[in-house]
XYZ file of C-alpha atoms in Angstrom:
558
model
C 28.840 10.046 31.498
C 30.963 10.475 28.921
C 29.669 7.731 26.442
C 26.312 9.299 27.409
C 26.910 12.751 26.259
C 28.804 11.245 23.166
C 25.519 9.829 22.434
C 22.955 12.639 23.123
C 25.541 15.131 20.903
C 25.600 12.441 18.229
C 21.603 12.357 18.787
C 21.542 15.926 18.345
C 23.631 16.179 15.165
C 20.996 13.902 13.321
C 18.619 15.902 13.943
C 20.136 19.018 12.740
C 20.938 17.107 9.626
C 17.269 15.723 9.097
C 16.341 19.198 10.219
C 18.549 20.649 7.145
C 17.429 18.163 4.446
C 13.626 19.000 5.296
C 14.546 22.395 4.484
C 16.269 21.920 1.565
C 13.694 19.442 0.158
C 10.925 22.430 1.192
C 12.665 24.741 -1.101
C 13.454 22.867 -3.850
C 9.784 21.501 -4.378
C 8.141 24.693 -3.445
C 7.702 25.796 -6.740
C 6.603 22.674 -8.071
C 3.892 22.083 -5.864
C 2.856 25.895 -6.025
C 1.967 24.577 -9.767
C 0.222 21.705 -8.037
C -1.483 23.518 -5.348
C -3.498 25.745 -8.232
C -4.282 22.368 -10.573
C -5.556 20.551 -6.983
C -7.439 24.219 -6.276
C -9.083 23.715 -9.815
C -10.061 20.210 -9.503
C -11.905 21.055 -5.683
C -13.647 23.979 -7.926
C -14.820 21.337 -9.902
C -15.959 19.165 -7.226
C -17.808 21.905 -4.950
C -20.606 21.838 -7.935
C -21.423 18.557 -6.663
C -24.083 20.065 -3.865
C -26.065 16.970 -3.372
C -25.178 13.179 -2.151
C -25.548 10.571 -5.094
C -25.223 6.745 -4.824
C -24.826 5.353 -8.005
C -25.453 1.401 -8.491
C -21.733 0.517 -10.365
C -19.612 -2.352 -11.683
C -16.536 -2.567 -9.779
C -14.082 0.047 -9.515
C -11.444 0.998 -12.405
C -7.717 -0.596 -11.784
C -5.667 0.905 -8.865
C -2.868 0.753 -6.353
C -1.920 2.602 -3.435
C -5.714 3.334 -2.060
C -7.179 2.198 0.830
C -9.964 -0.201 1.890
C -11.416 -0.083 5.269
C -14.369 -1.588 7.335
C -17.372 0.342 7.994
C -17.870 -0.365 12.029
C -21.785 -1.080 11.935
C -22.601 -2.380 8.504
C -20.634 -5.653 6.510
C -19.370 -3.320 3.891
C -15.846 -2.466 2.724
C -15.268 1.640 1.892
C -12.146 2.029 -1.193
C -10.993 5.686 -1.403
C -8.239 7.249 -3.911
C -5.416 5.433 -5.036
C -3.060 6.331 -8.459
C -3.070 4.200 -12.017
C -0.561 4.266 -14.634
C -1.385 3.476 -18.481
C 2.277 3.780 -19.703
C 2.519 7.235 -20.343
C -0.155 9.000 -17.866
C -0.605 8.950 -14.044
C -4.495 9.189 -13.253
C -4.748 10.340 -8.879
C -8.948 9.353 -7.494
C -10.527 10.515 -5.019
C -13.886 8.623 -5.554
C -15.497 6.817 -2.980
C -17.011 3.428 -3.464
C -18.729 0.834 -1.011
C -18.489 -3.060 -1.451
C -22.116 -4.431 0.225
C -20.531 -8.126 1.358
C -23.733 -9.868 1.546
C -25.020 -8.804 -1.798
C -22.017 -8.805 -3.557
C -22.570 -5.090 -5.364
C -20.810 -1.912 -5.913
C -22.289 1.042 -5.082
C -20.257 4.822 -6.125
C -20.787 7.225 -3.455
C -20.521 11.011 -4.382
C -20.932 13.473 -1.768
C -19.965 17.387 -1.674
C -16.602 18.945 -1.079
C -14.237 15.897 -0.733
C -10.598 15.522 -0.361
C -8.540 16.195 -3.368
C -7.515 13.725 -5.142
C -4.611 11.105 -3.711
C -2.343 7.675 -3.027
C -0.994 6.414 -0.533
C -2.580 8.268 2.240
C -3.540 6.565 5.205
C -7.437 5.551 6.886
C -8.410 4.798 9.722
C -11.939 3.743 10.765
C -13.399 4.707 14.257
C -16.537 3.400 15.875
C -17.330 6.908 16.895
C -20.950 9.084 15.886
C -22.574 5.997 13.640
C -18.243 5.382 12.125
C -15.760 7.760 11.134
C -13.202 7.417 8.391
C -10.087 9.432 9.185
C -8.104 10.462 6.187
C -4.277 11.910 6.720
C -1.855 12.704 4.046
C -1.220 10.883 0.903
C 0.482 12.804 -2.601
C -0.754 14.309 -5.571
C 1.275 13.723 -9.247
C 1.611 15.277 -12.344
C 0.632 13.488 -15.260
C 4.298 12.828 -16.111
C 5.102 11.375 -12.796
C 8.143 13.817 -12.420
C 6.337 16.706 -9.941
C 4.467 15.865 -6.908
C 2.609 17.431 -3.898
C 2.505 15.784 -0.386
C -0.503 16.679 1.524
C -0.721 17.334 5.381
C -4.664 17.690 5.839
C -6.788 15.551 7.936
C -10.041 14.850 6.758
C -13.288 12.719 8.404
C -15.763 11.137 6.687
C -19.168 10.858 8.845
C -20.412 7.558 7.561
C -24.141 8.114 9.170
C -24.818 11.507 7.388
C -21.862 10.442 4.262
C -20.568 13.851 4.836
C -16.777 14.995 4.724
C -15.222 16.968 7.357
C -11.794 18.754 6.544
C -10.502 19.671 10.195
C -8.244 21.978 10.860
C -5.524 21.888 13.585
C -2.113 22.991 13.845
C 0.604 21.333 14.734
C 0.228 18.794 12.720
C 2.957 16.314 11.054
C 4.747 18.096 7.558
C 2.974 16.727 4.346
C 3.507 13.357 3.290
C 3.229 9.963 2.005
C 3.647 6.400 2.489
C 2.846 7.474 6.718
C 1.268 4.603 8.451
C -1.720 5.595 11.226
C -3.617 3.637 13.058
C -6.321 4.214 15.966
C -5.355 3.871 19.804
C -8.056 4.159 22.269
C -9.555 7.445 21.589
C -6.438 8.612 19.487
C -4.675 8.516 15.883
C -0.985 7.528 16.162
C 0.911 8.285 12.924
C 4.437 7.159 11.822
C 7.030 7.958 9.257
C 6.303 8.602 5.781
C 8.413 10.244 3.064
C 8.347 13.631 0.974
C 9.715 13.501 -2.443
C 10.392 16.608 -4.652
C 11.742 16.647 -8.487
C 15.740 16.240 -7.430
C 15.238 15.937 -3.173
C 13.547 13.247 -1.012
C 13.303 12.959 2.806
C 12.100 9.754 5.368
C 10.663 10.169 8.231
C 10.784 8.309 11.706
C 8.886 11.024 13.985
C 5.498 9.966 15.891
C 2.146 12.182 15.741
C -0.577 11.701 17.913
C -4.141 13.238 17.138
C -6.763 13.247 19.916
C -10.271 12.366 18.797
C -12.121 14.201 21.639
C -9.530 17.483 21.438
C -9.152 17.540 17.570
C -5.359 18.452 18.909
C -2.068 17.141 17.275
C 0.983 16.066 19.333
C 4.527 15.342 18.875
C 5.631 12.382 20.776
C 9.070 12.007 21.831
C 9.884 8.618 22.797
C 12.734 7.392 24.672
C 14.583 4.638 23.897
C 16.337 3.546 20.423
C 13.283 3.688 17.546
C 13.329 2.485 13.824
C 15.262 4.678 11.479
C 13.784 7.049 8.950
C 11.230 4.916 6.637
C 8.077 4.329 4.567
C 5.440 1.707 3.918
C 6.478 -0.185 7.379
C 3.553 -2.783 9.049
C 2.511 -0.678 12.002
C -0.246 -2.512 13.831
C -2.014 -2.445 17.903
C -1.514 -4.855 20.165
C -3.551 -6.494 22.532
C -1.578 -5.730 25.235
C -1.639 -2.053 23.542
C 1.559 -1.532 22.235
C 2.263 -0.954 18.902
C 4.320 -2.523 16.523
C 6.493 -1.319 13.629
C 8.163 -3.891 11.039
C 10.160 -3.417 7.659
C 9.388 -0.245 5.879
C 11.845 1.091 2.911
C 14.148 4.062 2.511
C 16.813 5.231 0.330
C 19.781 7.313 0.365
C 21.641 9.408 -2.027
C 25.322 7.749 -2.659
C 26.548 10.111 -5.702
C 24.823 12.240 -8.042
C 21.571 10.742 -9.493
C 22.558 7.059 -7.771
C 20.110 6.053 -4.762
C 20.770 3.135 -2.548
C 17.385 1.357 -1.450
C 16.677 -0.854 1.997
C 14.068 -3.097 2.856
C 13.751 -3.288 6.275
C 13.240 -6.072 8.384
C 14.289 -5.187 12.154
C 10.702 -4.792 14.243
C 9.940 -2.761 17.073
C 7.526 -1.786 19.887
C 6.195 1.398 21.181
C 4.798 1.220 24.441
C 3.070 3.988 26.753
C 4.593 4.041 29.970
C 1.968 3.444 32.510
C 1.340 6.146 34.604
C 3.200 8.609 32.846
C 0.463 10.607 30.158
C 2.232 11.205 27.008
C 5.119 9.274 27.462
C 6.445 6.581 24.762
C 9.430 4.198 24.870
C 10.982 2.103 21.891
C 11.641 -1.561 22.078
C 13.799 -3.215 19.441
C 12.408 -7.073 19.316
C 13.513 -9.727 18.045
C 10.468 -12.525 16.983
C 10.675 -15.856 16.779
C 8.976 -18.432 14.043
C 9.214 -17.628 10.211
C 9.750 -14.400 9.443
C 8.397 -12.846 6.008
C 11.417 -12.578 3.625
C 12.847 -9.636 2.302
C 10.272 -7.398 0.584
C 8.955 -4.106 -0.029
C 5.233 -2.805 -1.133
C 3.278 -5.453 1.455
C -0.161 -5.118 2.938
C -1.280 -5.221 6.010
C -4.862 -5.796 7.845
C -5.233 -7.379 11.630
C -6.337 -10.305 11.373
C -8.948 -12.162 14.254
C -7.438 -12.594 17.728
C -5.271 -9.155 17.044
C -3.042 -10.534 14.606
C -0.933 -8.941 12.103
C -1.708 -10.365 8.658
C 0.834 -9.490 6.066
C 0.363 -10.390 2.653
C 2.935 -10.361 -0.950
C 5.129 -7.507 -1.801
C 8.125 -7.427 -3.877
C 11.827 -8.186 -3.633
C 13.985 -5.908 -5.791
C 17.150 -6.533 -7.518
C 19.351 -4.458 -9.116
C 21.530 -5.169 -12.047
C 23.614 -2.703 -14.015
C 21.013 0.050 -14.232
C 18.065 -2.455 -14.718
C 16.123 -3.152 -11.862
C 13.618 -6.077 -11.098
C 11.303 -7.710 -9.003
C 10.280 -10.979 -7.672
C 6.392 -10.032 -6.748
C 4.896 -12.455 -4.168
C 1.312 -13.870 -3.127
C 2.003 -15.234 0.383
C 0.962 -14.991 3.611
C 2.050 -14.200 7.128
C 0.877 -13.625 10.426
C 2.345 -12.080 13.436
C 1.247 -12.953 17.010
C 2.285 -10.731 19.465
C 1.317 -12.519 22.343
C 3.916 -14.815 21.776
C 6.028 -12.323 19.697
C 6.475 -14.761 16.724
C 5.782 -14.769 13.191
C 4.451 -17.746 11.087
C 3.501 -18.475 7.413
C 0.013 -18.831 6.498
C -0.558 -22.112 4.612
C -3.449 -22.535 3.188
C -5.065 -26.317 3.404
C -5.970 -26.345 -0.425
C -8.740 -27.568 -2.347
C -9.492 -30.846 -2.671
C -8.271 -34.145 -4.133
C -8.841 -34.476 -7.950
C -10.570 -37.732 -7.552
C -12.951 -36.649 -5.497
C -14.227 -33.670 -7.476
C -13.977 -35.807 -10.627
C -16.619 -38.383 -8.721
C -18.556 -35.914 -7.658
C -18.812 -34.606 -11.338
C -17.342 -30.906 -10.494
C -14.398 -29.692 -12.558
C -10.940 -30.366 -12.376
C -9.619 -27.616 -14.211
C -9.881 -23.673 -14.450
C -11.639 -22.498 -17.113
C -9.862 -22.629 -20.401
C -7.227 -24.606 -18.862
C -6.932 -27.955 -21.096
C -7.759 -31.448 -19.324
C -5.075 -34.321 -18.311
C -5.229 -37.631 -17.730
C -3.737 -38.853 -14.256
C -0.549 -39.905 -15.458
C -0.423 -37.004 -17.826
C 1.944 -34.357 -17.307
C 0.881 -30.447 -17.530
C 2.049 -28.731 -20.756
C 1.626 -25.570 -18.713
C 3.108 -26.644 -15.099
C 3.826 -24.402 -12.602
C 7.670 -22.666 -12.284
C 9.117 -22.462 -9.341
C 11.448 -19.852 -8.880
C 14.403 -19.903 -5.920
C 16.646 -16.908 -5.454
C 18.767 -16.131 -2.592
C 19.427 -12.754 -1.570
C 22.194 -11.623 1.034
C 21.144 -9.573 4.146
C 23.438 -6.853 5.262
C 24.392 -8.868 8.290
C 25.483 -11.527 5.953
C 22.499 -13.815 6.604
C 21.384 -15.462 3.308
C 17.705 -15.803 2.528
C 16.392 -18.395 -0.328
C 13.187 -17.600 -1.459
C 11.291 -19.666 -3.276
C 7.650 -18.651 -5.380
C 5.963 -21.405 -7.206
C 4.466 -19.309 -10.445
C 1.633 -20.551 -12.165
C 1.477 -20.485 -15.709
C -1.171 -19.658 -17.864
C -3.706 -22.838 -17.688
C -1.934 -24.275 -15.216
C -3.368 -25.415 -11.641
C -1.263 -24.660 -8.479
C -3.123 -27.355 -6.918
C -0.710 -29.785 -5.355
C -1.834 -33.959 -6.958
C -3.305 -35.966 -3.860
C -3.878 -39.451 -3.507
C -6.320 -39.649 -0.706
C -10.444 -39.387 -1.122
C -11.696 -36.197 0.547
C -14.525 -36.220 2.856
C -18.272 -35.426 0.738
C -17.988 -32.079 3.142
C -14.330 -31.076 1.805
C -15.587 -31.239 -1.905
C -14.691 -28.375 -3.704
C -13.391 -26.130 -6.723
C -10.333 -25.591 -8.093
C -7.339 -23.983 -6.475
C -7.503 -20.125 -6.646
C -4.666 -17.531 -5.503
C -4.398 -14.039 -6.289
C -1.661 -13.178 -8.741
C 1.904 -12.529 -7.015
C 1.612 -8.208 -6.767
C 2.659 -5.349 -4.413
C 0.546 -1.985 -2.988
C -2.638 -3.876 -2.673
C -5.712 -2.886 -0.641
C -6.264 -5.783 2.364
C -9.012 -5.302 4.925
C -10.842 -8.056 7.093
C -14.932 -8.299 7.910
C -16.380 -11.295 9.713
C -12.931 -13.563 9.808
C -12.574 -12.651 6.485
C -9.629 -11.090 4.453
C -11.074 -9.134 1.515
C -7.940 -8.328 -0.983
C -8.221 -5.847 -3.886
C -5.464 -4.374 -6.634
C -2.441 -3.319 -6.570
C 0.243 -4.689 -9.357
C 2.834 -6.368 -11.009
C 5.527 -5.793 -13.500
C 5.557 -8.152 -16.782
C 8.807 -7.155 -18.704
C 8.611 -2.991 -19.337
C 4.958 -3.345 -18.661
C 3.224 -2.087 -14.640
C 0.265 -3.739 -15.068
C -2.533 -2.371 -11.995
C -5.228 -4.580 -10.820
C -8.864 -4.533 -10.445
C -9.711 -7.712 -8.603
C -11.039 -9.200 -5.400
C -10.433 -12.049 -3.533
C -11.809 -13.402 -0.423
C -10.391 -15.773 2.216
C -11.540 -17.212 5.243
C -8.929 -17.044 7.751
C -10.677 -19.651 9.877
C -10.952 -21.922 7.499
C -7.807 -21.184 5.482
C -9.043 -23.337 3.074
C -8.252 -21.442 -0.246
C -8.962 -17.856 -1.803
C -12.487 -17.168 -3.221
C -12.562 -15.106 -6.623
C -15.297 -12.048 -6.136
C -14.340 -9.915 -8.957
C -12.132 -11.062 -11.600
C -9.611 -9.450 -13.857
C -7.346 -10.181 -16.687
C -4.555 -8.238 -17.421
C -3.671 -9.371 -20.987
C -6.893 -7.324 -22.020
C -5.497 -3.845 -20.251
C -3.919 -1.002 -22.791
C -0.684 -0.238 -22.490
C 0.805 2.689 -24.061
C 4.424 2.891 -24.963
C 6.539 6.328 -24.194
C 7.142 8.586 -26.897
C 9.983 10.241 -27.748
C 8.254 13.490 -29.496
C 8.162 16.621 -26.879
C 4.420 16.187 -27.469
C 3.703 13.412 -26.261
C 6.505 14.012 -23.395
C 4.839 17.706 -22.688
C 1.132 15.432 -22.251
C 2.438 13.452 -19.775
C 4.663 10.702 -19.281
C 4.023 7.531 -16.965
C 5.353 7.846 -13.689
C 8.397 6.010 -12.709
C 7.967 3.169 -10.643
C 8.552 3.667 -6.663
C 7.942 1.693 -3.483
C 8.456 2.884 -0.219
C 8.849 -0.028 1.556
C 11.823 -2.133 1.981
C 13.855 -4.233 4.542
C 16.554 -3.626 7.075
C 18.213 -6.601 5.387
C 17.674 -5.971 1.671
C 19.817 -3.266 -0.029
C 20.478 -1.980 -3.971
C 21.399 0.743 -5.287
C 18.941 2.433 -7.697
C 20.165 5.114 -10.522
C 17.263 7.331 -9.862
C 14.690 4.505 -10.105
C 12.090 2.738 -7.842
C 10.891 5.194 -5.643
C 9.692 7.735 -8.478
C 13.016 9.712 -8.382
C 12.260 11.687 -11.403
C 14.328 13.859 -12.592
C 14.212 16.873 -15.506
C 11.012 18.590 -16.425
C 10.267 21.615 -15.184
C 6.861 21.943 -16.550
C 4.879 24.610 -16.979
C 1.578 25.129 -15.017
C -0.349 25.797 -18.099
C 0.421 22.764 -19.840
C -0.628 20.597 -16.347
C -3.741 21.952 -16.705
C -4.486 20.927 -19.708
C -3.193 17.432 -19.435
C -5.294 17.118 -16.447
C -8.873 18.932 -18.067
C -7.730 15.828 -20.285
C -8.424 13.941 -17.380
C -11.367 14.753 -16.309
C -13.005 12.839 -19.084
C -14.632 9.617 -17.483
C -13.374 7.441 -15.824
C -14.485 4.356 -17.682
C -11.669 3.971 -19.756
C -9.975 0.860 -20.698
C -8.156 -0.543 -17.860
C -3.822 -0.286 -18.069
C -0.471 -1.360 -15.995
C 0.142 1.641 -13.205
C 3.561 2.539 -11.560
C 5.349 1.122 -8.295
C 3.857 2.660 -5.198
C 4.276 2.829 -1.439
């Protein structure tokens, strides 16, 4: 009894601290976002004069990180809202809407009155319900500078068979913020975690909402059991057997003044309802089996066929002095939770060189320069091994092969493919973090996100396809190259400061097993500024020029 009420006090006190911090992070950023609240009320001015639904034949959509890309139920098309891009000095927040047709390979941009303000790194969730529904919670608004920010807590629907938006309206409701994960559960949203961020303050969540689709009523679950701790950007997926599972996720926590200390996550857990009992949860801690992912934060997740969990790149940070760097990946890994074990996706590659030679395709990528057999590559890939110590004391090597530009990541072979293999050259999305997955017909479809090269965020605009029956390689749908994006350096006038600078870089997920400290750094942790409301506005009527601008590097995201 005694250990007991030891533990329920010490359960107690942690609340009443998270309870304190919310409140101090409320008032601290409360005048900040009151700035933000009028520039978001201007911009849905400016978008209630749109009193009529356009669709508007396009080429693909501008560079961007931190949206999201979801299925439409009844038709093979992907649906990309918001999302946040960085050009070195200015954060640009979307909320456009744009639909990928599958089959014919074309962009369509879909305007319809009064939609959400503008956002990243909100969550959405697609329903089957009324012809589809996508469910829109949360997600943050930024200044142009990157150093003031507003964390939404609306819920919006968008009814795909009339393409009409829905803001609804319930109380109760989790606080506003970003980097959440949601997904759907029977006839239900389930919503987890998240962080809220003000100029000098920052709080991570662990709570559990649930939002009932027939109601339109929010509820706070309570679980028993021991859950994850406070935490953004986690994997939080359905099971068959219909649990759900939470993996990795980041947080940070203040160690001195202006010095953060960042962890990736890697523990894993399972929420179960308790059968019989309506409404009540219990936490699992589990422990998989197979290969795990290795330490990373800024992953993306889609379920794959057969209720998988696919998780693809991310990036591992490392701190040194007061830099800070990444290792960015492109890999792949699925988690099977009817066996409760994770595995790496390999992919079988394309095939041999002397068979595509004899069957007259190329050999190489374009612009890439040809070799003889025995010749070796001028540009040939690096590979890069690192090993990074856990907090348990576990060491993890990690090893990315990075291809160089002109060079082929296609492994030499010296067996003759079957006529049926024949194909092109290998292709593999660039290493990146806070990319867009979702998967159609067996299919992953994976869009944007970034990289870092040197000082430089460079944001994506590309799209890949794989076929995860197949697994044969990555098909290139919409290609991008980032040496052609602007980049704008900072500027030390108070001009050019007072216009806007770029946001700092920030990712919200992490691993249990991963720490470093950060002096203010990766998760946007801006401090300074206190800008005027007047001279927002003006940066942002800046803004509102189109959108068709020359494509640039973005910052970290969630």
């Amino acid at each position: 009894m005694g250990k007991k009420g030891k533990k329920e006090k010490k359960g107690r006190g942690a609340e009443k601290t998270a309870a304190k911090m919310e409140k101090k992070v409320s008032k601290r950023s409360r005048k900040e976002e009151e700035d933000l609240e009028a520039l978001i009320a201007h911009f849905q001015t400016l978008d209630a004069k749109k009193t009529q639904i356009v669709e508007t034949p396009c080429s693909p959509p501008s560079p961007r990180l931190n949206a999201s890309l979801s299925v439409h139920p009844e038709k093979d098309e992907l649906i990309l809202f918001g999302g946040e891009y960085f050009n070195g000095q200015k954060t640009f927040l979307y909320n456009e809407l744009y639909i990928y047709n599958i089959r014919k390979d074309t962009w369509t941009k879909v305007e319809i009155p009064n939609p959400p303000p503008r956002r990243c790194a909100h969550q959405a969730v697609v329903v089957p319900q009324g012809g589809g529904q996508l469910w829109i919670f949360g997600g943050e608004f930024a200044s142009p500078d990157g150093e003031q920010f507003y964390h939404y807590k609306d819920l919006w629907v968008l009814h795909l068979a009339t393409k009409t938006w829905e803001q609804v309206r319930s109380p109760g409701g989790p606080s506003g913020r970003s980097g959440h994960r949601m997904v759907a559960w029977k006839r239900q949203l389930i919503l987890f975690g998240g962080f809220h961020e003000s100029t000098r303050d920052y709080i991570y969540y662990n709570d559990v909402y649930t939002f009932d689709l027939d109601t339109f009523t929010w509820s706070k679950l309570s679980p028993s059991g021991t859950g994850p701790t406070p935490r953004s950007g986690c994997q939080m997926s359905v099971t068959p057997q219909g649990s759900i599972v939470i993996y990795g996720g980041y947080s940070k926590q203040r160690v001195k003044k202006d010095v953060d200390k960042g962890t990736q996550h890697s523990d894993m857990f399972l929420l179960k309802s308790e059968e019989g009992r309506e409404g009540r949860w219990v936490w699992t801690r589990i422990n998989p089996s197979g290969t795990k992912p290795t330490p990373r934060s800024g992953f993306s997740v889609a379920v794959a066929p057969n209720h998988q969990t696919l998780l693809f790149g991310g990036v591992c940070d490392e701190e040194e002095e007061e830099s800070l760097e990444g290792d960015f990946f492109n890999d792949l890994y699925f988690y099977d939770a009817t066996k409760n074990r994770w595995f790496a996706g390999q992919l079988k590659g394309p095939k041999s060189e002397k068979r595509k030679r004899r069957r007259g395709t190329k050999a190489e990528p374009e612009g890439a320069d040809k070799q003889d057999s025995g010749e070796a590559s001028a540009h040939a890939p690096l590979e890069v091994v690192r090993e990074v110590v856990a907090e348990d004391g576990t060491v993890v090597t990690i090893k990315q092969v990075i291809a160089t530009p002109g060079s082929s990541a296609q492994p030499q072979s010296d067996e003759d493919d079957s006529p049926e293999e024949a194909g092109g050259p290998w292709v593999e999305p660039r290493p990146r973090s806070n990319a867009m997955l979702a998967v159609k017909h067996s299919r992953l479809y994976l869009y944007g996100g970034m990289f870092e090269a040197g000082d430089r965020q460079v944001t994506l605009s590309d799209l890949y396809c794989l076929d995860l029956h197949k697994m044969d390689q990555w098909t290139v749908l919409v290609e991008a190259d980032p040496e052609t994006q602007e980049w704008l350096e900072e500027t030390d006038s108070e001009e050019d400061s007072d216009a806007g600078e770029g946001a700092e870089g920030g990712e919200d997920d992490e691993d249990d097993e991963d720490s470093s400290e950060e002096d203010g750094g990766h998760e946007r942790v801006a401090y300074g500024a206190d800008l005027g409301l007047l001279p927002l506005l003006n940066v942002f009527l800046i803004l509102l020029l189109p959108h068709e601008r020359a494509t640039a590097p973005l910052g970290d995201a969630w």
